[in-house]
Tab-separated table of C-alpha atoms in Angstrom:
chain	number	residue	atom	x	y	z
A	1	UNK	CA	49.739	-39.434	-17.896
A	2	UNK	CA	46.816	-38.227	-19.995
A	3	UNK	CA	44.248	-39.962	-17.567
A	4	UNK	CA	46.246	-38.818	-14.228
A	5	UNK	CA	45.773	-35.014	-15.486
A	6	UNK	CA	42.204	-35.241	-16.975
A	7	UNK	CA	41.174	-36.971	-13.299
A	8	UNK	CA	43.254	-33.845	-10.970
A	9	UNK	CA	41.569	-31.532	-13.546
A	10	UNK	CA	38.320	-33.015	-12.804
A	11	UNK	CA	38.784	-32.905	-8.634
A	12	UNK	CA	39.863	-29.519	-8.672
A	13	UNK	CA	36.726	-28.759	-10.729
A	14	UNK	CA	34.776	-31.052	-7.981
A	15	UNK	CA	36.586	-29.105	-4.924
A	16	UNK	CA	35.873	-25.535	-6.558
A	17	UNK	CA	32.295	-26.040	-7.350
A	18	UNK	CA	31.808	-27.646	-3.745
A	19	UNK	CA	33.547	-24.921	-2.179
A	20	UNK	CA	30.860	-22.085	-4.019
A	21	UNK	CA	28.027	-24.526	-2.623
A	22	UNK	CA	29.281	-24.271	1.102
A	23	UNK	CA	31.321	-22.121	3.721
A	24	UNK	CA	32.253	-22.723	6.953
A	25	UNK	CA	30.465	-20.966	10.078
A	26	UNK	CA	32.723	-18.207	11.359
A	27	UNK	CA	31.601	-19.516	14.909
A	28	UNK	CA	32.261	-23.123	14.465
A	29	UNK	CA	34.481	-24.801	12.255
A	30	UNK	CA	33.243	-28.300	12.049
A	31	UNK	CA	29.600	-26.655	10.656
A	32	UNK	CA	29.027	-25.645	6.922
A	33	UNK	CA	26.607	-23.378	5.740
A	34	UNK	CA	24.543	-23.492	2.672
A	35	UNK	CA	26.323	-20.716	0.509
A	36	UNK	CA	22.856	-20.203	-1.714
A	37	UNK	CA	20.939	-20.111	1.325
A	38	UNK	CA	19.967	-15.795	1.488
A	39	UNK	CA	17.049	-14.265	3.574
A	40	UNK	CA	14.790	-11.799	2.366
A	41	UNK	CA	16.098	-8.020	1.169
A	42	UNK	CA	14.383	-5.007	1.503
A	43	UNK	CA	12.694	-4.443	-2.074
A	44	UNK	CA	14.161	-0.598	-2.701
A	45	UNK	CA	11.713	1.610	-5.013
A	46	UNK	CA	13.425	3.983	-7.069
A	47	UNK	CA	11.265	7.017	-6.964
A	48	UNK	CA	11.901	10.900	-7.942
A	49	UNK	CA	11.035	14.074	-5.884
A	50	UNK	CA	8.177	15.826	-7.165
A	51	UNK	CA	7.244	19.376	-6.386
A	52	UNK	CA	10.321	19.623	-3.700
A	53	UNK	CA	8.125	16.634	-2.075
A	54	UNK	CA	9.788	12.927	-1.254
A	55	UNK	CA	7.390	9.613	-2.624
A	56	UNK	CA	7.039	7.467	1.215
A	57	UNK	CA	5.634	4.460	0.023
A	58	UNK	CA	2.608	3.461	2.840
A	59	UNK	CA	-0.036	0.863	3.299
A	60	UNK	CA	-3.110	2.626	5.394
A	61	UNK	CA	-5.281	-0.662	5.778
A	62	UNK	CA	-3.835	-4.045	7.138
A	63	UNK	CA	-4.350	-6.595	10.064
A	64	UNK	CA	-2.837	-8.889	12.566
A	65	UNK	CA	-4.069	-11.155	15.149
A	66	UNK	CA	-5.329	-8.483	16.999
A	67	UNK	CA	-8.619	-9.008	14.562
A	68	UNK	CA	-8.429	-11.049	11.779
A	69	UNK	CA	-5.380	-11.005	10.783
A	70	UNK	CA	-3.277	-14.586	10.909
A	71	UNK	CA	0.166	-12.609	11.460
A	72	UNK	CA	1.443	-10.473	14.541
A	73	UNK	CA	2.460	-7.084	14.378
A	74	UNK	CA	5.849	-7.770	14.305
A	75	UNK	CA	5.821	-10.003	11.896
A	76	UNK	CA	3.541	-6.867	9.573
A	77	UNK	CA	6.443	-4.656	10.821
A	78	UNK	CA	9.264	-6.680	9.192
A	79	UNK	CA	6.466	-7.371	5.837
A	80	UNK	CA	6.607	-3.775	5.451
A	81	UNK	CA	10.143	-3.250	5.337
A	82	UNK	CA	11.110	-6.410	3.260
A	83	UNK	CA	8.555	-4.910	0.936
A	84	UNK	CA	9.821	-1.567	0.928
A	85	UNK	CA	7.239	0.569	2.457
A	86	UNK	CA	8.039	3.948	4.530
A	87	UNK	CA	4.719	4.039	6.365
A	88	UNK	CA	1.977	0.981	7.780
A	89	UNK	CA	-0.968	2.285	9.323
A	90	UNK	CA	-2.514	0.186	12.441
A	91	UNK	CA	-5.854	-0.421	11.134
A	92	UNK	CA	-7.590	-3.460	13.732
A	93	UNK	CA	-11.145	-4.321	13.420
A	94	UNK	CA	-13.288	-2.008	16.422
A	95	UNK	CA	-15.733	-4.561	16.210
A	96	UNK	CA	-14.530	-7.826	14.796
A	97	UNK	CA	-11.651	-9.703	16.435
A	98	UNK	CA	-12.441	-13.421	16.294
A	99	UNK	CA	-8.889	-14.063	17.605
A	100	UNK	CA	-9.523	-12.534	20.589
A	101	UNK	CA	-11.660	-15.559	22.069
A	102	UNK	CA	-8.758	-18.197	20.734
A	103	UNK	CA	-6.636	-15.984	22.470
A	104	UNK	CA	-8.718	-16.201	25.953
A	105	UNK	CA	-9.219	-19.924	25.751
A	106	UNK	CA	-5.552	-19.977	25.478
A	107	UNK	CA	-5.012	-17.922	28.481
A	108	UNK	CA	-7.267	-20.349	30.476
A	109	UNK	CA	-6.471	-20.866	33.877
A	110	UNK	CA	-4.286	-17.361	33.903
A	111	UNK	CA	-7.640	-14.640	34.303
A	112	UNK	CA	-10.074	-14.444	37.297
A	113	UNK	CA	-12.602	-17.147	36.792
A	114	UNK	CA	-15.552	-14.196	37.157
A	115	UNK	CA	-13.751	-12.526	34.044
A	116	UNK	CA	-15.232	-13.255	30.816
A	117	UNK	CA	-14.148	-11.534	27.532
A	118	UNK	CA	-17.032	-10.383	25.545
A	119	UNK	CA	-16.618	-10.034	21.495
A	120	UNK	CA	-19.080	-8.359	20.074
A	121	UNK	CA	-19.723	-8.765	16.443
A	122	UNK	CA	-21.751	-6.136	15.299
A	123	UNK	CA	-20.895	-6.904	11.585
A	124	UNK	CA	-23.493	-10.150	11.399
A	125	UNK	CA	-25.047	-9.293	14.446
A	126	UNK	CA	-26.918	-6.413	16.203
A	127	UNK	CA	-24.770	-4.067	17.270
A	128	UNK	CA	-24.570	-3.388	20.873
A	129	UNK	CA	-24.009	-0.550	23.438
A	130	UNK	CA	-20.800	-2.008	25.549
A	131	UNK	CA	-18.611	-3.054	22.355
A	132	UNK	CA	-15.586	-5.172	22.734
A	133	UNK	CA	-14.337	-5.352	25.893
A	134	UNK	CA	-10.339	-4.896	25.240
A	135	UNK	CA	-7.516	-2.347	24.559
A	136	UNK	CA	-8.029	-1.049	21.264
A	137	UNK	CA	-4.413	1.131	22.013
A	138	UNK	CA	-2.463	-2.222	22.726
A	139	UNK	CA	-2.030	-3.160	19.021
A	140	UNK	CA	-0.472	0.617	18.418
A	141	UNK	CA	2.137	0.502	20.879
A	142	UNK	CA	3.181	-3.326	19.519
A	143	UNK	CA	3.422	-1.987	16.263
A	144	UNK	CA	5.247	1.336	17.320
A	145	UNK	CA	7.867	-0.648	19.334
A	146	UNK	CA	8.603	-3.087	16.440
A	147	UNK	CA	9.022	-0.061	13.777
A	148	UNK	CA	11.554	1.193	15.506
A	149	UNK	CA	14.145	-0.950	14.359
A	150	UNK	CA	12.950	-0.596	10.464
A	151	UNK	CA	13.038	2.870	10.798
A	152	UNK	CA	9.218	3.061	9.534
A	153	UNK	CA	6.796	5.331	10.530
A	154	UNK	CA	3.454	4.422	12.286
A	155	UNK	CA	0.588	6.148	11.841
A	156	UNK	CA	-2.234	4.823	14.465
A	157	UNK	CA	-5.335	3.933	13.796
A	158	UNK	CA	-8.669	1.628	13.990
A	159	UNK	CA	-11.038	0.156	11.267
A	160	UNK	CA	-14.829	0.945	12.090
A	161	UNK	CA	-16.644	-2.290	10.907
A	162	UNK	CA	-20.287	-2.413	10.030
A	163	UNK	CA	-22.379	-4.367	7.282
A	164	UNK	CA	-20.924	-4.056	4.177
A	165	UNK	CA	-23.656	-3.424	1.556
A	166	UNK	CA	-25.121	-0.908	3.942
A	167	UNK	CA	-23.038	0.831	6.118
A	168	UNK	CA	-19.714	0.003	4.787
A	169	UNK	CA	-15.989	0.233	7.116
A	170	UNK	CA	-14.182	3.223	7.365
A	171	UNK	CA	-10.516	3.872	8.514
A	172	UNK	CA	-9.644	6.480	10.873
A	173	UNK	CA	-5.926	7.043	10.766
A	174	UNK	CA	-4.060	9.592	13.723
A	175	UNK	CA	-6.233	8.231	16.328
A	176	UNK	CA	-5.147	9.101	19.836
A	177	UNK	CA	-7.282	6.317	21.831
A	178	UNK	CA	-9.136	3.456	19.845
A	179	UNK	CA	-11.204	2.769	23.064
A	180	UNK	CA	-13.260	5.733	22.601
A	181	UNK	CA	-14.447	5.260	19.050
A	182	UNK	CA	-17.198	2.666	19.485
A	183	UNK	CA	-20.523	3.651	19.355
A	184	UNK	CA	-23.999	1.398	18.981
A	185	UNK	CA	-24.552	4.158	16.150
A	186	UNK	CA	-21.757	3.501	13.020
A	187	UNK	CA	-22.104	7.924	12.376
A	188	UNK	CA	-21.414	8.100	16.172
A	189	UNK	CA	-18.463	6.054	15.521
A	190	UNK	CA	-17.079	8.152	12.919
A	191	UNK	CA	-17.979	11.123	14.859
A	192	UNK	CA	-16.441	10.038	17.907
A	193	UNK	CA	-13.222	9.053	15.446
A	194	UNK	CA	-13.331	12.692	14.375
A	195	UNK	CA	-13.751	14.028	17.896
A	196	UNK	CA	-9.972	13.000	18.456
A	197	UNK	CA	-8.632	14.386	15.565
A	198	UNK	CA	-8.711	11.593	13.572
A	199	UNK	CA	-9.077	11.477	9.605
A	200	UNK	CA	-11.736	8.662	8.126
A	201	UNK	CA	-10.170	7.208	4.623
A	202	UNK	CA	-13.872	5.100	3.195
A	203	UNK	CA	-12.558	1.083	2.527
A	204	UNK	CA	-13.183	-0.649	-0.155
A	205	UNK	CA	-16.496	0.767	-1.650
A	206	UNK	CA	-17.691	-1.633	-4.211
A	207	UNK	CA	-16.474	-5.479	-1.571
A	208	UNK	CA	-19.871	-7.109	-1.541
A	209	UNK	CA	-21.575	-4.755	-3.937
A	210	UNK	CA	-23.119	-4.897	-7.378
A	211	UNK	CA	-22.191	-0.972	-7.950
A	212	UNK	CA	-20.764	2.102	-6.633
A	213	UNK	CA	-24.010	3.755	-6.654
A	214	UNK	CA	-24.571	5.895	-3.992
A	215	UNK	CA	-25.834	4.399	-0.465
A	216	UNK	CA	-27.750	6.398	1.760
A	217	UNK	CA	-25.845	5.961	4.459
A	218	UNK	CA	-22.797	7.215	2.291
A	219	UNK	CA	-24.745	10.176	1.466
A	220	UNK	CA	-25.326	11.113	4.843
A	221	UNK	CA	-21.603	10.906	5.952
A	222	UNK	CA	-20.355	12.657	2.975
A	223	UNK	CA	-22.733	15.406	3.285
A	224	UNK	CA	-21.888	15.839	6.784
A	225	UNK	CA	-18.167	16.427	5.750
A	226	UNK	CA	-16.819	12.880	7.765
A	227	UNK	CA	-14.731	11.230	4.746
A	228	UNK	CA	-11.453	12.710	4.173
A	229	UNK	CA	-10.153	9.965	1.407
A	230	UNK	CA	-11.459	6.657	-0.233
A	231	UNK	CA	-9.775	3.613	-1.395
A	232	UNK	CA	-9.385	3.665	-5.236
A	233	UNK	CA	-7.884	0.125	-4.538
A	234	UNK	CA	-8.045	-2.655	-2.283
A	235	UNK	CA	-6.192	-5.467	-2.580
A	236	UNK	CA	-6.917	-6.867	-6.084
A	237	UNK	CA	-10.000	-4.802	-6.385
A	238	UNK	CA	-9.694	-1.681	-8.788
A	239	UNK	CA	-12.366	1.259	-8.395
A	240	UNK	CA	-12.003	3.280	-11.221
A	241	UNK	CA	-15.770	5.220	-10.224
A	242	UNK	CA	-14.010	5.884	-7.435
A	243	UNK	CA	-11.909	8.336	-8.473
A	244	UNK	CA	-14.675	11.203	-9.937
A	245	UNK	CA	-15.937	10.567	-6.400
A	246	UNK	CA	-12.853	11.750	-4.633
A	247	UNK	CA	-12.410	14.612	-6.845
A	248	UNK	CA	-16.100	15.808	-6.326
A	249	UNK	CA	-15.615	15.564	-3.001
A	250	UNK	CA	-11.812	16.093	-2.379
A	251	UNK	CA	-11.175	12.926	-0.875
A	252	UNK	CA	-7.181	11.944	-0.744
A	253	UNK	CA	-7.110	8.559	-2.619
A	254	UNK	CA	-5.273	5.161	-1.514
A	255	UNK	CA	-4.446	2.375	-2.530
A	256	UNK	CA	-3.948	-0.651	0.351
A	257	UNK	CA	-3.067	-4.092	0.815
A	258	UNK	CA	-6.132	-4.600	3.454
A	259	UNK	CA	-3.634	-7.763	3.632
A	260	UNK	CA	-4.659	-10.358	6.668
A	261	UNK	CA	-1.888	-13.238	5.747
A	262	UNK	CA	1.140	-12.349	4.635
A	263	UNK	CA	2.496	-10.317	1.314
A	264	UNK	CA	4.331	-13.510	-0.056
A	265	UNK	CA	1.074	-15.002	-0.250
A	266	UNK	CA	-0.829	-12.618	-2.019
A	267	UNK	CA	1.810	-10.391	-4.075
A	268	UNK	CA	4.525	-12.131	-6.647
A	269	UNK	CA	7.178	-9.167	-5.193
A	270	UNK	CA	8.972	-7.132	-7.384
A	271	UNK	CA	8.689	-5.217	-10.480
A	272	UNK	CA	5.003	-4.502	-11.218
A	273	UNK	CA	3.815	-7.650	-8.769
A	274	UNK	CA	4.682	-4.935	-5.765
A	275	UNK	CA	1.991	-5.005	-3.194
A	276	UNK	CA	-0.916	-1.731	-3.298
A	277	UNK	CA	1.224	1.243	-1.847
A	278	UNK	CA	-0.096	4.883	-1.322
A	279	UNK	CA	2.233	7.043	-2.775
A	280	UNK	CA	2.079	10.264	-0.049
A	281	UNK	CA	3.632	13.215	-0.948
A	282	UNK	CA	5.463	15.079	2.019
A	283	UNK	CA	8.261	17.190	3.518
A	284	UNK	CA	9.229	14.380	6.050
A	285	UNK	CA	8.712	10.810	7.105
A	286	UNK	CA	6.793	11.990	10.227
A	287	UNK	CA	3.131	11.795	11.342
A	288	UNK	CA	3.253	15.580	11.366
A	289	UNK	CA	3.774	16.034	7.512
A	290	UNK	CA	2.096	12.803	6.403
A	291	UNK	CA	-0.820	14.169	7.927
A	292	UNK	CA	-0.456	17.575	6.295
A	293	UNK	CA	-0.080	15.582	3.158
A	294	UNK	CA	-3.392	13.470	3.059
A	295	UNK	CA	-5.026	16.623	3.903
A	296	UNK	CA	-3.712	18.646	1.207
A	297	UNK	CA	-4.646	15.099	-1.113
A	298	UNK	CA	-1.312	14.856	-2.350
A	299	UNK	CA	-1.733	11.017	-3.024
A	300	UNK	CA	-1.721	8.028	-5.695
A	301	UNK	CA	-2.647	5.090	-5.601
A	302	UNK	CA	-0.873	2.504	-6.661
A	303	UNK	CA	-1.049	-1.204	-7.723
A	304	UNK	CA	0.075	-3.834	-10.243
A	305	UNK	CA	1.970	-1.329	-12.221
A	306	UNK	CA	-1.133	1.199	-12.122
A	307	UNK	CA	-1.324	4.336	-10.717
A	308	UNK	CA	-4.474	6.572	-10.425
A	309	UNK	CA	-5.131	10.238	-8.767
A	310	UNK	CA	-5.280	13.933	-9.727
A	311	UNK	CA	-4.326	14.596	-12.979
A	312	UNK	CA	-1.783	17.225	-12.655
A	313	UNK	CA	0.106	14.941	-9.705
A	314	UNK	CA	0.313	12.119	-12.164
A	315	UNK	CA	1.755	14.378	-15.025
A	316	UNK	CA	4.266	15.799	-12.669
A	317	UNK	CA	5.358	12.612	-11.369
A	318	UNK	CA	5.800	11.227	-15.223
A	319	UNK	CA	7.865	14.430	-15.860
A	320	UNK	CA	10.020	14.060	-12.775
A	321	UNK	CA	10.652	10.026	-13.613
A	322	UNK	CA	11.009	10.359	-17.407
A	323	UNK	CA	14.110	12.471	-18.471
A	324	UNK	CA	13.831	13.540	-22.437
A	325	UNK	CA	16.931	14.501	-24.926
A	326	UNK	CA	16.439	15.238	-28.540
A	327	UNK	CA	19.258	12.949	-30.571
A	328	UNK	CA	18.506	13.972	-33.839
A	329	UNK	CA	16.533	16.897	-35.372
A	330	UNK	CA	15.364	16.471	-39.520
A	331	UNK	CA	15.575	18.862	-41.914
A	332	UNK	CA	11.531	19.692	-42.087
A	333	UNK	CA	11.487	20.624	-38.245
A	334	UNK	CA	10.605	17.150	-36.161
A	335	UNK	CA	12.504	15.615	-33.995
A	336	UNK	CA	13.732	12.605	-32.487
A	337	UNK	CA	13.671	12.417	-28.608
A	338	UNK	CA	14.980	9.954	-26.288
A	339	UNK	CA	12.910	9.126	-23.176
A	340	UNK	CA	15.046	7.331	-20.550
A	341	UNK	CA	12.735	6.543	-17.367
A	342	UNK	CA	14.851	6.785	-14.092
A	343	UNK	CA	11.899	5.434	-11.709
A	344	UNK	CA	10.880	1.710	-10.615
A	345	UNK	CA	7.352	2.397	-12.125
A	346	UNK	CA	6.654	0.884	-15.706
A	347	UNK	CA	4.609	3.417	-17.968
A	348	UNK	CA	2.655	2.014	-20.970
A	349	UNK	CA	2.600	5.341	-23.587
A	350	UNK	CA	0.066	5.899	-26.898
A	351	UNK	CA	1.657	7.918	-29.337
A	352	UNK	CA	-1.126	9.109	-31.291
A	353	UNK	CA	-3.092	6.358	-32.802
A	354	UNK	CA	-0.170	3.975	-32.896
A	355	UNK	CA	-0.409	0.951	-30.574
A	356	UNK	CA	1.280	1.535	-27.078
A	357	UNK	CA	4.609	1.151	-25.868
A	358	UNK	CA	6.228	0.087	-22.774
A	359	UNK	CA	8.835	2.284	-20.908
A	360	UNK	CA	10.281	-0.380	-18.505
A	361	UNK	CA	12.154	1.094	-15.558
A	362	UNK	CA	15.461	2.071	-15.930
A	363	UNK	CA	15.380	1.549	-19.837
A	364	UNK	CA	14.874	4.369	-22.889
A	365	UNK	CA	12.819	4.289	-25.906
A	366	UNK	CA	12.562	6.869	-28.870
A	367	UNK	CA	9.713	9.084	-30.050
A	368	UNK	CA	9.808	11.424	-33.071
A	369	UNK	CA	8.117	14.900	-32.643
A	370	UNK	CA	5.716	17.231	-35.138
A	371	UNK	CA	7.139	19.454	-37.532
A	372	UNK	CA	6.162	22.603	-34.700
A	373	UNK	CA	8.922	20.229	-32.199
A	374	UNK	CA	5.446	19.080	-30.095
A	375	UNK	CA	5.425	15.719	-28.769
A	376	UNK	CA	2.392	14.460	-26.880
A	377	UNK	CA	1.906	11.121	-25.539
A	378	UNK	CA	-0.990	9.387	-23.659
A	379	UNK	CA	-0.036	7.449	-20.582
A	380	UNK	CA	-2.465	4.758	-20.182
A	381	UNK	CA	-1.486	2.949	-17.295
A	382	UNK	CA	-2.595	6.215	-15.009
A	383	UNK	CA	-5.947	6.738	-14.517
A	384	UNK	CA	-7.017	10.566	-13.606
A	385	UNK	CA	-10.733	9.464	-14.078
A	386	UNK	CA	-12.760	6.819	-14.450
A	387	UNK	CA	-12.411	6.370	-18.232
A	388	UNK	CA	-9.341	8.668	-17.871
A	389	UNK	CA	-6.094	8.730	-18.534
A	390	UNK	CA	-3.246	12.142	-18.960
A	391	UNK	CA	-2.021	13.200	-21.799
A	392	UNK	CA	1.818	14.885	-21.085
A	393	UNK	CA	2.864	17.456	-23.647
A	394	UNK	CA	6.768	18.699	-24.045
A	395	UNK	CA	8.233	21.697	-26.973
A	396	UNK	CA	11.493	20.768	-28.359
């Protein structure tokens, strides 16, 4: 009787466990489906207002197939939102598209036999007066008539491409028509950019380069008041120098993917392995008040858990994610204070000359005040500098 009960004991145990492992297709009853088997979810960002403003998480420099990119831009579209951004700029090569030509020799047979596409390369090559001969706009509208189902904004745009270590590339985001911006002359480019409105974010300035020292061709775009932000990131490049240069000269600052595969690739997602993001300030989710925002250089960039900008945006954002509550007061006036951070953003904090702590998201730690109820703490993992970091200060 014993054996009888331990063996039903041990199929209901067998039927239960296979039953978690499976269920059957709604649609067809003779078909199981893999219970364990889940797609992607949206990555959510927990993120406080700051200043009356809402955090949209964007990524101003990416690419598709449309010019070196391996992806499409529908495929970038649904990236974005798995990954939990708000706003993707369309940022395609002007002058660099090698998939263009594996494009055309697919399409063989299907254009006039007189047609031949012409890809100019101007980035290893001499640049030229005709440009590439294609429509610049196309990738804007794919990208605008994917978003609409993610409910994220695009804001339109075009990356002018020249040698690296010389000229350097520059986005211009709120373009109104790409095919315009090419010019033989890489200033004419960016003048022709700002001609339509556009604003010109500098990419990437140390890629290929042994410093951020100055180039002249920098200095002349800068003095001619072109550059209206510069990446203090770029994928898993960190620009620290960068930062005095866009407060000298008021440049927004970003931080961007500049991603050609695909996020999965090149980010572990999640916690502090969340791909580059720049954290824009504004009103709205609308090309209107993002605008307003980058112009006003309410930005941060942010990557791998570090976040870099103006000082007094970084303190506020700390205060608006990190809630304090004294717990205890002593007899010879200190105090001790509980910091409970409500944000998705991990802060590493100095206390003095004591080694730093971490204040993981969602999670509190203790801190005991002076005698005079002052507690100052250093938070290291923001940069408002190159060699920089704020200090926030609270009374109790």
């Amino acid at each position: 009787m014993k054996k009888l009960l331990t063996l039903a004991v041990a199929l209901v145990a067998t039927l239960s466990a296979s039953a978690q492992l499976y269920y059957t297709d709604s649609a067809n009853k003779d078909m199981l489906r893999f219970n364990e088997r889940e797609g992607r979810q949206r990555v959510e960002m927990v993120l406080p207002q700051v200043r009356g403003f809402n955090i949209y998480k964007a990524d101003l420099h990416n690419h598709t197939i449309f010019s070196d990119g391996s992806v499409t831009p529908e495929f970038r579209i649904k990236e974005a939102w798995h990954d939990g951004l708000d706003v993707i700029a369309v940022t395609e090569h002007v002058e660099y598209r090698p998939y263009e030509g594996k494009m055309m020799n697919f399409l063989t047979g299907y254009v006039p036999k007189d047609i031949k596409p012409a890809n100019s390369n101007v980035i290893r090559s001499e640049a030229t007066d005709a440009g590439i001969l294609s429509d610049l706009n196309y990738p804007v509208k794919l990208y605008q008539a994917a978003a609409k189902a993610y409910g994220i904004t695009v804001i339109p745009g075009a990356e002018i491409t020249r040698e690296p270590t010389v000229i350097g590339h520059y986005n211009a985001l709120f373009t109104k028509d790409n095919n315009t911006i090419y010019a033989k002359d890489p200033m004419q480019s960016i003048r022709n950019a700002k001609a339509q409105g556009a604003i010109v974010m500098q990419n990437h300035p140390g890629w290929r380069r042994t410093t951020l020292d100055m180039m002249e061709f920098e200095e002349k775009v800068y003095a001619a008041n072109l550059i209206d932000g510069i990446e203090i990131v770029n994928g898993g490049e960190f620009y620290p120098r960068a930062i005095t240069r866009a407060q000298k000269n008021k440049f927004f600052m970003a931080s961007n993917t500049d991603i050609h595969g695909s996020t999965a690739e090149d980010y572990v997602l999640g916690g502090d392995g969340t791909r580059n993001m720049t954290f824009i300030f504004a009103q709205e989710n609308t090309l209107e008040a993002l605008r307003e925002a980058l112009e006003a250089r309410r930005t941060l960039a942010y990557s791998h858990g570090t976040l870099a900008g103006e000082e007094s945006l970084l303190v506020d954002l700390f205060k608006a994610s990190v809630a304090t509550k004294v717990i205890q007061k002593a007899a010879n006036g200190s105090k001790t204070v509980q910091l409970t951070n409500n944000s998705s953003i991990k802060y590493t904090l100095r206390f003095g000359n004591a080694n730093p702590v971490i204040l993981n998201p969602f999670t509190s730690i203790r801190a005991t005040s002076g005698k005079d109820g002052k507690l100052a703490v250093k938070v290291e993992n923001m940069w408002c500098g190159e060699d920089a970091h704020p200090v926030v200060e609270w009374a109790f």
